[in-house]
PDB file of C-alpha atoms in Angstrom:
ATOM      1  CA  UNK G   1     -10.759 -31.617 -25.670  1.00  0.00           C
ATOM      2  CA  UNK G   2     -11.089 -30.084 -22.046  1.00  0.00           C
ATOM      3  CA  UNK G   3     -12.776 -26.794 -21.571  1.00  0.00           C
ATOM      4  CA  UNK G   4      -9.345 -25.542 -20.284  1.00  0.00           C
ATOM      5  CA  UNK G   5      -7.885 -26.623 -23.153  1.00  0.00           C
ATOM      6  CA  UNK G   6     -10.084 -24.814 -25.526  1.00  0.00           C
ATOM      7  CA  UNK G   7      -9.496 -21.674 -23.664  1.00  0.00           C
ATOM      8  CA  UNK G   8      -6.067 -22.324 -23.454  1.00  0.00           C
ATOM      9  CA  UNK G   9      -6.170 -22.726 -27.705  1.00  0.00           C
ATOM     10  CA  UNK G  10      -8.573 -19.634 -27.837  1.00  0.00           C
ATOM     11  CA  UNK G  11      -6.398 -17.602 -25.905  1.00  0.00           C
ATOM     12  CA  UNK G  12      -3.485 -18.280 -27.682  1.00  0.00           C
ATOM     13  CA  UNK G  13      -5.069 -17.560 -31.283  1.00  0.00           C
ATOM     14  CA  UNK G  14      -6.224 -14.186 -29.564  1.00  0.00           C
ATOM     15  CA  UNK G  15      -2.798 -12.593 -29.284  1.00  0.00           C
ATOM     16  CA  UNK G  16       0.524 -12.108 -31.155  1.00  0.00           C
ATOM     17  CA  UNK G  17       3.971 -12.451 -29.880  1.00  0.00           C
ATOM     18  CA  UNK G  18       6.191  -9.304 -31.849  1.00  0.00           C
ATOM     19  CA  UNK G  19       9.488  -8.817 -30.007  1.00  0.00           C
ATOM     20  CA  UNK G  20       8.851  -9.879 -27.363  1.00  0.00           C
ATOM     21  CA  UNK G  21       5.929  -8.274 -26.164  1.00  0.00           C
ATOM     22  CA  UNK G  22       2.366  -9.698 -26.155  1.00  0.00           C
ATOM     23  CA  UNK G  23      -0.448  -8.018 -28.216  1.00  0.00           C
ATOM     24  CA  UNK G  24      -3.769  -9.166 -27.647  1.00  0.00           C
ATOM     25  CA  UNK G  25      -6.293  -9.415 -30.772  1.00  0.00           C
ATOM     26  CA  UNK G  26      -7.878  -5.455 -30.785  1.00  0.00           C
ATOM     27  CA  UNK G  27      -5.056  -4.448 -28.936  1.00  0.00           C
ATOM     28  CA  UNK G  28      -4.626  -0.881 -31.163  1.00  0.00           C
ATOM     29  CA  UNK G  29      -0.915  -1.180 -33.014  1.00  0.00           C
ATOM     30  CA  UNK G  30       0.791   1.644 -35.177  1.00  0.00           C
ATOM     31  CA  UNK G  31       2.483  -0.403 -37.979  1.00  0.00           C
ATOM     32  CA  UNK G  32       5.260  -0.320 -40.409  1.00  0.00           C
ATOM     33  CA  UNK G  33       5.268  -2.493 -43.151  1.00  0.00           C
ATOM     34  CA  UNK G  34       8.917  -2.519 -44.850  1.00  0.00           C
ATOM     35  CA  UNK G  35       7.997  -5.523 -47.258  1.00  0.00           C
ATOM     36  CA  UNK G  36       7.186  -4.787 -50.904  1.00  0.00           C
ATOM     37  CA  UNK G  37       3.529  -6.748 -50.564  1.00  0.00           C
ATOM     38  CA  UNK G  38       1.831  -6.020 -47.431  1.00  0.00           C
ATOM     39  CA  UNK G  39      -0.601  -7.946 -46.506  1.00  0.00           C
ATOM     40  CA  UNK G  40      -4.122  -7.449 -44.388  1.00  0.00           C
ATOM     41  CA  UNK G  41      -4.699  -9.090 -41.328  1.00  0.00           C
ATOM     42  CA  UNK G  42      -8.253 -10.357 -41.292  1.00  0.00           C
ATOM     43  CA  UNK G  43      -9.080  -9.525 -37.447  1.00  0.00           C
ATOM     44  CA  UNK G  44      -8.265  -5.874 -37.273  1.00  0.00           C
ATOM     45  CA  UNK G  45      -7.524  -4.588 -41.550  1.00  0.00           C
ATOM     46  CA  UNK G  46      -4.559  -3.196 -40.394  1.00  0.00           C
ATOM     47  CA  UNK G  47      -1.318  -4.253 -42.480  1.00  0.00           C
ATOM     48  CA  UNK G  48       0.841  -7.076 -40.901  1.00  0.00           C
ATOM     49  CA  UNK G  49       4.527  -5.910 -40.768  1.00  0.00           C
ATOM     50  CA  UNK G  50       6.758  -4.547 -37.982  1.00  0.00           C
ATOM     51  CA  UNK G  51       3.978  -3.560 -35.271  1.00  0.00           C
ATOM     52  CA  UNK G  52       4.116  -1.346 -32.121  1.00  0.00           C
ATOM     53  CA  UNK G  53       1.588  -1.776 -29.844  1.00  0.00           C
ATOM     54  CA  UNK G  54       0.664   1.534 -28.768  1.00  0.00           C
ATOM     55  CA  UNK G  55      -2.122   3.288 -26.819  1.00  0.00           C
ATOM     56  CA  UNK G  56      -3.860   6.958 -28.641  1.00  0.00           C
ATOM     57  CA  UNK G  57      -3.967   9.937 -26.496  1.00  0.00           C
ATOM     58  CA  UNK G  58      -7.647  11.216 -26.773  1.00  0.00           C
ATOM     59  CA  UNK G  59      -8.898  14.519 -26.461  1.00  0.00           C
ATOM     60  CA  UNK G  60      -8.593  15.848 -22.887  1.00  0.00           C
ATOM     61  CA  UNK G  61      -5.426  14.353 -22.698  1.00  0.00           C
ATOM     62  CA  UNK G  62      -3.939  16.383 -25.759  1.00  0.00           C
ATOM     63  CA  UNK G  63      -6.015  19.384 -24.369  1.00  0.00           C
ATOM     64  CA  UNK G  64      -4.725  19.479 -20.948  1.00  0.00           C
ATOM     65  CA  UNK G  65      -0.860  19.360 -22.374  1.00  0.00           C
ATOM     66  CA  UNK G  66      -1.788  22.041 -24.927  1.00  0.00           C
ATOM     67  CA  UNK G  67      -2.924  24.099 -22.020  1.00  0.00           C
ATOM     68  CA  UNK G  68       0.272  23.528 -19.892  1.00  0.00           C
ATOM     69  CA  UNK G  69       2.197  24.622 -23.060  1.00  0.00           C
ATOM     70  CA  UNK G  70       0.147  27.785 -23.356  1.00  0.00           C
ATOM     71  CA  UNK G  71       1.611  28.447 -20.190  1.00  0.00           C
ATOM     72  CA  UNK G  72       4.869  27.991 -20.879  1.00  0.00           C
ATOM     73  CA  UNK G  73       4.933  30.104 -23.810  1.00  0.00           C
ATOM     74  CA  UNK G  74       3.061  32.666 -22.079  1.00  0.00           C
ATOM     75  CA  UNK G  75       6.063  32.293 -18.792  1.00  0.00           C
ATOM     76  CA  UNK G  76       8.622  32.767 -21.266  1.00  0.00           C
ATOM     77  CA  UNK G  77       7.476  35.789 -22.790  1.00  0.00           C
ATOM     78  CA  UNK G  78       6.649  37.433 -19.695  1.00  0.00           C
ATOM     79  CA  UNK G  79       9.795  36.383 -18.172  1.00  0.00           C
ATOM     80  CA  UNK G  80      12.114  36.759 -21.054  1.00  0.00           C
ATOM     81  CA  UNK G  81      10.292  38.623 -24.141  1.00  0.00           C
ATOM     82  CA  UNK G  82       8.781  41.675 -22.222  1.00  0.00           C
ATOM     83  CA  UNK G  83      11.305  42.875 -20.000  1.00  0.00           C
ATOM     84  CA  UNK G  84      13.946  42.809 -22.783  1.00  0.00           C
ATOM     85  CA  UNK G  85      11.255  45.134 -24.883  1.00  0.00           C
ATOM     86  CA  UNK G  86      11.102  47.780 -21.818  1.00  0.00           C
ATOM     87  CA  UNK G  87      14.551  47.569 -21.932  1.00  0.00           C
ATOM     88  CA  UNK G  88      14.738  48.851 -25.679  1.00  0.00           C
ATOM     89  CA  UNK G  89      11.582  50.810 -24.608  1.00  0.00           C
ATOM     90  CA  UNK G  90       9.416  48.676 -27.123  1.00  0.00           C
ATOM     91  CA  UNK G  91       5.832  49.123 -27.102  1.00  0.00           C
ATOM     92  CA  UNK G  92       3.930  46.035 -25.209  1.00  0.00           C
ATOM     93  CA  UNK G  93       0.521  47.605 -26.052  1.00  0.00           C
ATOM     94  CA  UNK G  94      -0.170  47.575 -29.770  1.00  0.00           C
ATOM     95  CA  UNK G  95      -2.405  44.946 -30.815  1.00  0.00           C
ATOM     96  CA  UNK G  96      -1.995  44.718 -34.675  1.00  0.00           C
ATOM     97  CA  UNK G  97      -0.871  41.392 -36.298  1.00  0.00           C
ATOM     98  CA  UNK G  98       2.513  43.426 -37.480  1.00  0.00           C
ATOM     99  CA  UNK G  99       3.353  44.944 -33.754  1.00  0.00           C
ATOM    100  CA  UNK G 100       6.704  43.654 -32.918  1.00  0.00           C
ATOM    101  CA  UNK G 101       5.621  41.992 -29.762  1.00  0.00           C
ATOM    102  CA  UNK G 102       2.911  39.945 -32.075  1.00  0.00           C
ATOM    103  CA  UNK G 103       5.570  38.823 -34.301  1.00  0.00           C
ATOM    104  CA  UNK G 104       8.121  37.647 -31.572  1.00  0.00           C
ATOM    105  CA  UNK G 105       5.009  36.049 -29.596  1.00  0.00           C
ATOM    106  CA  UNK G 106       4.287  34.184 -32.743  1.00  0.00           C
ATOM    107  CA  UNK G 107       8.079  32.782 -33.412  1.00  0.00           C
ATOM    108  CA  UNK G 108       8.604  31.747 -29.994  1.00  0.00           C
ATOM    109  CA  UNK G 109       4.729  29.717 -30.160  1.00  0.00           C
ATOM    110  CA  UNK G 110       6.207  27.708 -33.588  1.00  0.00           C
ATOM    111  CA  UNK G 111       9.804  27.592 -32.566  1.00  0.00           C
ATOM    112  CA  UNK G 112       8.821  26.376 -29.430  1.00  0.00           C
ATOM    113  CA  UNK G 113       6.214  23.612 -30.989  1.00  0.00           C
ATOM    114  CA  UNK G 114       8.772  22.947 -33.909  1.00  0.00           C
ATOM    115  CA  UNK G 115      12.011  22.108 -31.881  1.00  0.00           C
ATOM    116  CA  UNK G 116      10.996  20.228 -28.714  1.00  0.00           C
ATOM    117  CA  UNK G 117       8.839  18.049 -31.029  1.00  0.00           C
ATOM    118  CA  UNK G 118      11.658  17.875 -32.925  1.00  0.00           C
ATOM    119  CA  UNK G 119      14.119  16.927 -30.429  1.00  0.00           C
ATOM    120  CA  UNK G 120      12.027  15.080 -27.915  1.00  0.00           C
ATOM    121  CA  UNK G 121       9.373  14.299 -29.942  1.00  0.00           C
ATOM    122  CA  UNK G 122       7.036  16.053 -27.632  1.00  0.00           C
ATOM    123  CA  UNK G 123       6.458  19.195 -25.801  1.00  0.00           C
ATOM    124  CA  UNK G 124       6.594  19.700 -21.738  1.00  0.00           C
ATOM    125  CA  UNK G 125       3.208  19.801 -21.686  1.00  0.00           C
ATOM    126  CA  UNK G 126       3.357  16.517 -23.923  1.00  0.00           C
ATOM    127  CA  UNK G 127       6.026  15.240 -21.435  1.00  0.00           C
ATOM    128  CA  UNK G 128       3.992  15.606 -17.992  1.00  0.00           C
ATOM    129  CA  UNK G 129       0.889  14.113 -19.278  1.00  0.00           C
ATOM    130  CA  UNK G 130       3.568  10.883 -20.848  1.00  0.00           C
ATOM    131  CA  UNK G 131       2.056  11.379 -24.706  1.00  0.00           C
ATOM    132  CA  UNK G 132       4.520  11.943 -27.737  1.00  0.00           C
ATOM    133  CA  UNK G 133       4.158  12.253 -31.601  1.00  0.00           C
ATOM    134  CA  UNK G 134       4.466   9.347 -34.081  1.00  0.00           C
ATOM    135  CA  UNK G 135       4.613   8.475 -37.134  1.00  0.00           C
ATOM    136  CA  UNK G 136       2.185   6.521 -38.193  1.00  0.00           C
ATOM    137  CA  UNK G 137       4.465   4.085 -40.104  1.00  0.00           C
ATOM    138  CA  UNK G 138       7.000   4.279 -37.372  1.00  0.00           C
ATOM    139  CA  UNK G 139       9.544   5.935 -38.918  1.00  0.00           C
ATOM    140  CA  UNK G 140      11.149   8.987 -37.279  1.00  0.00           C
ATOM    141  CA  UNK G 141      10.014  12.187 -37.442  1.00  0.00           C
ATOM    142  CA  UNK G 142      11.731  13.974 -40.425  1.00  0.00           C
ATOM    143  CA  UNK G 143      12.229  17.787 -40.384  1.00  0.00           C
ATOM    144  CA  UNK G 144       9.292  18.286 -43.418  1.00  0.00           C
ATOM    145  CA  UNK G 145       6.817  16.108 -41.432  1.00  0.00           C
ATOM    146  CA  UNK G 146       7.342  18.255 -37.916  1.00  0.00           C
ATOM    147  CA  UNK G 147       7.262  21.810 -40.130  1.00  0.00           C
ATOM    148  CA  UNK G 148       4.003  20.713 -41.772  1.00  0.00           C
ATOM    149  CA  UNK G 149       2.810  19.619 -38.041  1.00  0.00           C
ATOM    150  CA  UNK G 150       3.594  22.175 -36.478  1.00  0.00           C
ATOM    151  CA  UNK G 151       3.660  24.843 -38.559  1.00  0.00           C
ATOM    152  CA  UNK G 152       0.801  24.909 -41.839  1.00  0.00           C
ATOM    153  CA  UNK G 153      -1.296  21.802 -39.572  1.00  0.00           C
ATOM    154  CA  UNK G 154      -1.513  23.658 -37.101  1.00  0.00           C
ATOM    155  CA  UNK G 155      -2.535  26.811 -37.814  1.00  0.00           C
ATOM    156  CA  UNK G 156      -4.780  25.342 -40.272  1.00  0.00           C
ATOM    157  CA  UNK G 157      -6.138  23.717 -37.553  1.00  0.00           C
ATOM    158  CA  UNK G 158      -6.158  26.516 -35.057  1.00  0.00           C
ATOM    159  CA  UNK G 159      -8.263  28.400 -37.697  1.00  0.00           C
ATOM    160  CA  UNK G 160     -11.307  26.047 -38.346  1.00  0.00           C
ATOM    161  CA  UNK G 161     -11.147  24.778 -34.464  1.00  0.00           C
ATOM    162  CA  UNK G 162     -13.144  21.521 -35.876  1.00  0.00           C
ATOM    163  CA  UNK G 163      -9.771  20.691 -36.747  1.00  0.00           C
ATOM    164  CA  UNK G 164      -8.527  20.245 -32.709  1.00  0.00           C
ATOM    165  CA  UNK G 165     -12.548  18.834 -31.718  1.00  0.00           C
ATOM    166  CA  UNK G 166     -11.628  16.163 -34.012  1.00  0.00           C
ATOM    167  CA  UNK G 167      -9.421  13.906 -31.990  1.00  0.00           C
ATOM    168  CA  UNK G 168     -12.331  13.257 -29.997  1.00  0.00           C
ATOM    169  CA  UNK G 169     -14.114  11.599 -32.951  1.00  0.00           C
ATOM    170  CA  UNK G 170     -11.759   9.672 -34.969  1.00  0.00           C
ATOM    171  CA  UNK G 171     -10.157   6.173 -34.465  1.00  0.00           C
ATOM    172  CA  UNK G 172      -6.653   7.414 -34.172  1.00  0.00           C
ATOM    173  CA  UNK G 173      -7.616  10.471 -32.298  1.00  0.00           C
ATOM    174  CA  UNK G 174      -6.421  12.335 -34.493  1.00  0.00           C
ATOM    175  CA  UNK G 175      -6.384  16.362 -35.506  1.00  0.00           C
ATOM    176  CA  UNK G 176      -6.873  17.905 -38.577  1.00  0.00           C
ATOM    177  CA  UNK G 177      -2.737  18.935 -38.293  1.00  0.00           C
ATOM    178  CA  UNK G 178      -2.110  14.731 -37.557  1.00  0.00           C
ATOM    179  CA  UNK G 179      -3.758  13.662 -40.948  1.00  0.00           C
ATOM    180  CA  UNK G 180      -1.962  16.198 -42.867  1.00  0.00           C
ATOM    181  CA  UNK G 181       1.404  14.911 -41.838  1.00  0.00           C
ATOM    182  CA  UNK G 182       0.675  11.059 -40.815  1.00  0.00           C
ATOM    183  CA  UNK G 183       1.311  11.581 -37.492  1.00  0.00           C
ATOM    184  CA  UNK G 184      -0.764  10.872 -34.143  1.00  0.00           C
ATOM    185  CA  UNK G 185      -0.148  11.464 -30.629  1.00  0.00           C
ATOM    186  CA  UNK G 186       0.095   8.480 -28.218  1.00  0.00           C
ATOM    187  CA  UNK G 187       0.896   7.221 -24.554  1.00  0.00           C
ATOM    188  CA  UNK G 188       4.383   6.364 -23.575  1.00  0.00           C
ATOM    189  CA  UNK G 189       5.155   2.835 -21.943  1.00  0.00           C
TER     190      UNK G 189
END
């Protein structure tokens, strides 16, 4: 056998056709496994069933959208929010957790999280920086899955900040709010 041959060979047993689309061997792959006995695929231990090759969005990258979303919360309050309370001549200035502007800030941060991930299955600052949320099985996001995300994750998460520093750390770069709901944030095509 030829040396090209044997490369040819080699390269072929390093890589997987799956519709359509080559995945080399390490390539990183979210899967779903619909079959009743999955099975585990001796060069990566991840289960062999209906794979999507995908690329995880890392730290900065989730950082840097989570800023621009800051900022579009914060341009839709002051656009929207405040000059409708100095309209109904609503206090802007009272800084306890139960102060009406506290309590609006806070549904339009969740609502805002909640739906577009919902929806688009990410946020504009999600969308700019071409990340979304998964599933990690694949499967779309249910309502349950994005409240728990969104909602209990995250504020779990925005209260012991180890839970956001994580990402940085872990294989699937994921935060403390992604392995409560099996869900991960990753690059679009």
């Amino acid at each position: 056998m030829t040396s090209n041959e044997m490369n040819e060979r080699d390269h072929k047993n390093s890589e997987m056709i799956i519709n359509d689309q080559t995945i080399e061997k390490g390539d990183p792959v979210l899967i779903k496994d619909t079959s009743s006995n999955p099975q585990l695929s001796k060069d990566n231990g991840h289960l062999i069933g209906n794979h999507i090759p995908v690329r995880f969005a890392g730290f900065w990258m989730r950082f840097w959208a989570y800023l621009l979303d800051l900022i579009v919360i914060g341009s839709i309050e002051r656009l929207i929010i405040n000059p409708v309370f100095r309209l109904l001549d609503i206090s802007l200035n009272e800084f306890s957790i139960f102060a009406p502007i506290s309590i609006v800030t806070a549904v339009i941060f969740y609502a805002y999280f909640v739906l577009m991930t919902r929806f688009f299955n990410q946020t504009l600052g999600k969308m700019v920086f071409g990340i979304k949320v998964v599933d990690l099985e694949g499967n779309y996001l249910s309502w349950k899955t994005i409240l728990f995300r969104e909602w209990i994750g995250r504020f779990i998460s925005a209260t012991l900040v180890i839970g956001y520093v994580i990402v940085a750390f872990l294989p699937k770069k994921q935060g403390l709010h992604d392995l409560f709901s099996d869900t991960t944030v990753v690059h679009e095509k």
